[in-house]
Coordinates of C-alpha atoms and ligand atoms in Angstrom, one line a residue:
X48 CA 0.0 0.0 0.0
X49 CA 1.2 3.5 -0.6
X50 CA 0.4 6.7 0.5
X51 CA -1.5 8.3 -2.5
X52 CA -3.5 4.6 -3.2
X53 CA -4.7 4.6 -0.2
X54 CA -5.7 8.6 -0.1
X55 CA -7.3 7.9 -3.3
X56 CA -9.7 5.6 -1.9
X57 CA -11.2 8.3 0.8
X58 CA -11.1 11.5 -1.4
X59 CA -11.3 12.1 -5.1
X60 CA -8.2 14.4 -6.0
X61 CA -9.3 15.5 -9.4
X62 CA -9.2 18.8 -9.6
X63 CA -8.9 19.5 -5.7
X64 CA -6.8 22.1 -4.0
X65 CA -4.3 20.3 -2.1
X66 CA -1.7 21.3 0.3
X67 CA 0.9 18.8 1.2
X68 CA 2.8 20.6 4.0
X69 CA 6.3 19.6 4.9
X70 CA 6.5 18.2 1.4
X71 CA 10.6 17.8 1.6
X72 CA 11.7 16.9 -2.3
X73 CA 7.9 17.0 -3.3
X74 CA 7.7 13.2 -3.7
X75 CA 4.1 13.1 -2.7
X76 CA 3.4 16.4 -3.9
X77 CA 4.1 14.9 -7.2
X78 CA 2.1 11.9 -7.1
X79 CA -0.8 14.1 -6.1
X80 CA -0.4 16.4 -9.0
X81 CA -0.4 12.9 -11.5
X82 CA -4.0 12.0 -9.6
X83 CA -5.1 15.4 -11.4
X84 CA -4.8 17.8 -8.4
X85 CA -4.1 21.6 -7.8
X86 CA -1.1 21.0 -5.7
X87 CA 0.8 23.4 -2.5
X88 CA 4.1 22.1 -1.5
X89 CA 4.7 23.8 1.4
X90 CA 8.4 23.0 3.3
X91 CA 10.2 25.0 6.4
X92 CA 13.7 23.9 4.7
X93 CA 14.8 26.0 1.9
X94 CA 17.1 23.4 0.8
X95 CA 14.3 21.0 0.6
X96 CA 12.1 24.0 -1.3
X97 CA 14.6 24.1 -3.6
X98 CA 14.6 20.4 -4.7
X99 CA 10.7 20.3 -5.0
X100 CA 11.0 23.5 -7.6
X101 CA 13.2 21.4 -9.7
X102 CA 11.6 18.0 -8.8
X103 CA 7.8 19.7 -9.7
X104 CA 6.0 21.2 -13.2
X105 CA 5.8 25.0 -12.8
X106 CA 1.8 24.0 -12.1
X107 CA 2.7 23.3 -8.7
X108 CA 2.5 26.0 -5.9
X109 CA 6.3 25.5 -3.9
X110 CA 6.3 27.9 -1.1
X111 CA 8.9 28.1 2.2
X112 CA 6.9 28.0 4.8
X113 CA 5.3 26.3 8.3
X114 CA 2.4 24.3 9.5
X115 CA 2.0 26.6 12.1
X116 CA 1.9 29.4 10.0
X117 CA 0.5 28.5 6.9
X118 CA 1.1 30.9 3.4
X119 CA -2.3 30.1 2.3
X120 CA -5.3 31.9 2.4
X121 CA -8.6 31.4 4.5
X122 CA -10.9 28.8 3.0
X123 CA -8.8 28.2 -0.2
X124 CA -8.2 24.3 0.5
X125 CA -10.2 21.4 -0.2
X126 CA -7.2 18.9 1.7
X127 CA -4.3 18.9 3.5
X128 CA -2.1 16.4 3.7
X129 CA 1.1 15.5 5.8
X130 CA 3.2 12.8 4.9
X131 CA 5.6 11.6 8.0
X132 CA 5.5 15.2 9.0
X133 CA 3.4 15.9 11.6
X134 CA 5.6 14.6 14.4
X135 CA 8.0 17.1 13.1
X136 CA 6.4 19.9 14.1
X137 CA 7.7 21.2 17.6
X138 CA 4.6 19.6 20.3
X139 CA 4.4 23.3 21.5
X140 CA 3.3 24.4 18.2
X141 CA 0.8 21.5 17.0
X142 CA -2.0 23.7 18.5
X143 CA -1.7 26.5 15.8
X144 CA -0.8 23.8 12.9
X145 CA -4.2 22.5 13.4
X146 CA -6.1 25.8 13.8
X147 CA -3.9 26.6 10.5
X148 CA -5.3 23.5 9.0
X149 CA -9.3 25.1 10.1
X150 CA -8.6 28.0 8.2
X151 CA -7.0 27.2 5.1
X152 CA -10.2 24.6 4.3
X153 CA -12.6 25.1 3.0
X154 CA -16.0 24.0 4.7
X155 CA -16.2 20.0 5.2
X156 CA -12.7 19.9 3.7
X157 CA -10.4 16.9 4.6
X158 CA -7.4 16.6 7.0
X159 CA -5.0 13.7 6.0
X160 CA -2.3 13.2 8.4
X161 CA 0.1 9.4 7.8
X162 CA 2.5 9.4 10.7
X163 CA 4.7 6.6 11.1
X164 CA 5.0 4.3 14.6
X165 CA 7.9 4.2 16.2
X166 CA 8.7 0.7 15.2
X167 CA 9.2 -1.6 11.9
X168 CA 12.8 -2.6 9.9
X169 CA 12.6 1.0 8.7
X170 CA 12.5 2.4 12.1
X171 CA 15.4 -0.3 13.5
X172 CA 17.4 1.5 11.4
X173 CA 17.0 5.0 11.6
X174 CA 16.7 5.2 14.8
X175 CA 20.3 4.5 15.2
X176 CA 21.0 8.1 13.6
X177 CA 17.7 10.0 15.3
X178 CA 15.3 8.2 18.0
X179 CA 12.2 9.5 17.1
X180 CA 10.1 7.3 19.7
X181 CA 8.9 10.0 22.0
X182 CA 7.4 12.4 19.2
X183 CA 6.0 9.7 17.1
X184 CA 4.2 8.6 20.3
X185 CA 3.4 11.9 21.7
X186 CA 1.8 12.5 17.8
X187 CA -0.1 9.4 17.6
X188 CA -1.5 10.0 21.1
X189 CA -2.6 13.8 20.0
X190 CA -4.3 12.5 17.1
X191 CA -6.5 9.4 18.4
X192 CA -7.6 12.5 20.5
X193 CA -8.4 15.0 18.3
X194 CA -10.2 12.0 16.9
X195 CA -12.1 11.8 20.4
X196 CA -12.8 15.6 21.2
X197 CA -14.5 15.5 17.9
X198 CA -14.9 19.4 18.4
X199 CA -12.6 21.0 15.4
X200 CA -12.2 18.0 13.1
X201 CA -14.4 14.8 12.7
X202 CA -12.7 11.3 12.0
X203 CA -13.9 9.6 8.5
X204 CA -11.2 6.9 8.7
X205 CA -8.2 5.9 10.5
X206 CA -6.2 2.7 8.1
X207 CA -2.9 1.2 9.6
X208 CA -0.6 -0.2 6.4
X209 CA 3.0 -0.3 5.7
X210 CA 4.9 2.0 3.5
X211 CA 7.8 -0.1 1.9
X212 CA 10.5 1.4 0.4
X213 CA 13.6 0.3 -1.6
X214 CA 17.2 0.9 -0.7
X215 CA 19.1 -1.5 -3.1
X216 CA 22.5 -1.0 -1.8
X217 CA 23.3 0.7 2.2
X218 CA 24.9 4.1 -0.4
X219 CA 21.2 4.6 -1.1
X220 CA 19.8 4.6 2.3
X221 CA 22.4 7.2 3.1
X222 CA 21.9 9.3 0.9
X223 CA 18.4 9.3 1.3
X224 CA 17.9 9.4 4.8
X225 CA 21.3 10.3 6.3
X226 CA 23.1 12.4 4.4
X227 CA 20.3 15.0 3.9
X228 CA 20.5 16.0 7.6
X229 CA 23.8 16.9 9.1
X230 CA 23.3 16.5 12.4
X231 CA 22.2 12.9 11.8
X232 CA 25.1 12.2 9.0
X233 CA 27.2 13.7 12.4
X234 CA 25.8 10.4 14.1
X235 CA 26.4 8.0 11.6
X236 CA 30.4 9.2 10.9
X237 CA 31.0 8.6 14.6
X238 CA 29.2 4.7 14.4
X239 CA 29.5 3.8 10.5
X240 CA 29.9 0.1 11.0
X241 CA 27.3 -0.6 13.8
X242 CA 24.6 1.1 11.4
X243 CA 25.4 -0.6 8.3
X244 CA 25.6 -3.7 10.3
X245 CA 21.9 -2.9 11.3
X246 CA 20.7 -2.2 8.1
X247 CA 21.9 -5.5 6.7
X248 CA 20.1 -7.3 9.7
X249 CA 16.7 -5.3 9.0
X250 CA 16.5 -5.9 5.1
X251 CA 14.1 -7.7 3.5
X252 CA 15.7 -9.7 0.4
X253 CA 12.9 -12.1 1.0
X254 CA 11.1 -11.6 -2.5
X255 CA 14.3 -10.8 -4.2
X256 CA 14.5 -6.9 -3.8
X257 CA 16.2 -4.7 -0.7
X258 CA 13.5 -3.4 1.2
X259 CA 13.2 -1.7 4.6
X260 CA 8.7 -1.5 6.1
X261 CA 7.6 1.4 7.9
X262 CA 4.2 0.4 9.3
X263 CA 2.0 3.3 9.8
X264 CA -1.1 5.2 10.4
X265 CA -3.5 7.3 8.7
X266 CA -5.9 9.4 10.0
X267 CA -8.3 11.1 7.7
X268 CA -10.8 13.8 9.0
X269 CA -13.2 16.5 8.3
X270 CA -13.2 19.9 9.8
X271 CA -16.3 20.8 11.2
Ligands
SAM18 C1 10.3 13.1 7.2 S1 10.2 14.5 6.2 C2 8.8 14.0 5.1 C3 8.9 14.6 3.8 C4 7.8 14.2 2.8 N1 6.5 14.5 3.3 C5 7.9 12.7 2.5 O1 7.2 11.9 3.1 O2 8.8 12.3 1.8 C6 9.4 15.7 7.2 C7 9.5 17.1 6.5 O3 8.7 18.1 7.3 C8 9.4 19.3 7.3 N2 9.0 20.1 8.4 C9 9.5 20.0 9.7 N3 8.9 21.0 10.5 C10 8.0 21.6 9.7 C11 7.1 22.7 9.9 N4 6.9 23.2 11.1 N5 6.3 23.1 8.9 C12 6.5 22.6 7.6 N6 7.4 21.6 7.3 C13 8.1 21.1 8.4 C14 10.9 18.9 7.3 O4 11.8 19.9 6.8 C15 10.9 17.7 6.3 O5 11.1 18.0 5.0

């Protein structure tokens, strides 16, 4: 299952405004725009805005900016999306990146946070250069209750799957997930033969490819 397959199945994305906030490269922001829809990358890194501009048609909207303070205007979204990048908002701000998320929909529009649990192979590994158990717990645990208050935002779905993705040879893991952020390529230099030695253990070869499973979440709303 993948992220876009499975969004497809809730919401029709044919000519939708969509904002996919903390879009990094604009990988997802990309498949959204091939389902037919009006695509916002929105990204706090400027490096990372910077890819998606070359990575996306000029049809795409890439702007530098934050959940918490969104560069969108009132009512002028029909989703928003975030793809493993909830839990990287700072806790003290999640507050304002949902009230954000209120006012950039439009009414009865759809809230689509995937955030990924703090296990799986994927997780083994990378949690070797940054442990992210504590704010992918502390996100899960915000969501099932904004699921229970019920007040701003009305759950439609919540689906578990796993995300799989390939990394044929350890040179491609790092520069996809290391490499990218210095303080976690800062880790890695300092305990290159332990993590490799991980990331052997935690592949799956077992259907002849090289892949690593990030089991996962997804919790769909509507804003009320
Ligand atoms: C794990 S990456 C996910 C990127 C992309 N959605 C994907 O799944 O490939 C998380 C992204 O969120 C961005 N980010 C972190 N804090 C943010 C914030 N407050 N507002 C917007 N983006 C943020 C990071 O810079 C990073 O690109």
């Amino acid at each position: 299952m993948g992220h876009i397959e499975h969004l497809t199945s809730l919401f029709d994305l044919a000519n939708k405004a969509v904002a996919d906030i903390g879009a990094g490269s604009g990988v997802f922001s990309a498949q959204l725009m091939r389902e037919g829809a009006r695509v916002s990358a929105i990204e706090i890194d400027s490096d990372k805005v910077e890819m998606a501009k070359a990575k996306l048609s000029s049809a795409a909207a890439v702007l530098e900016g934050r959940a918490e303070d969104l560069p969108l205007a009132d009512g002028s979204q029909d989703l928003l999306c975030f793809f493993f990048s909830f839990h990287h908002i700072p806790h003290e701000v999640h507050a304002e990146a949902l009230q954000e998320a209120s006012r950039v929909l439009k009414p009865g529009g759809r809230l689509h946070v995937v955030e990924p649990f703090p296990y799986g192979s994927m997780f083994d590994v990378v949690r070797m250069v940054e442990d992210e158990t504590e704010v992918r717990t502390r996100s899960h645990a915000l969501l099932s209750s904004l699921a229970e208050e019920g007040e701003a935002f009305n759950l439609i779905d919540k689906t578990d799957y796993t995300l799989t993705r390939s990394y044929p040879t350890f040179q491609d893991f790092l520069e996809q997930i290391v490499r990218v952020d210095p303080a976690r390529n800062c880790i890695f230099e300092n305990n290159r033969i332990a993590i490799e030695d991980q990331f052997d253990r935690a592949l799956d070869c077992s259907t002849g490819g090289h892949f690593l499973h990030q089991p996962c979440a997804a919790y769909h709303f509507s804003v009320i």
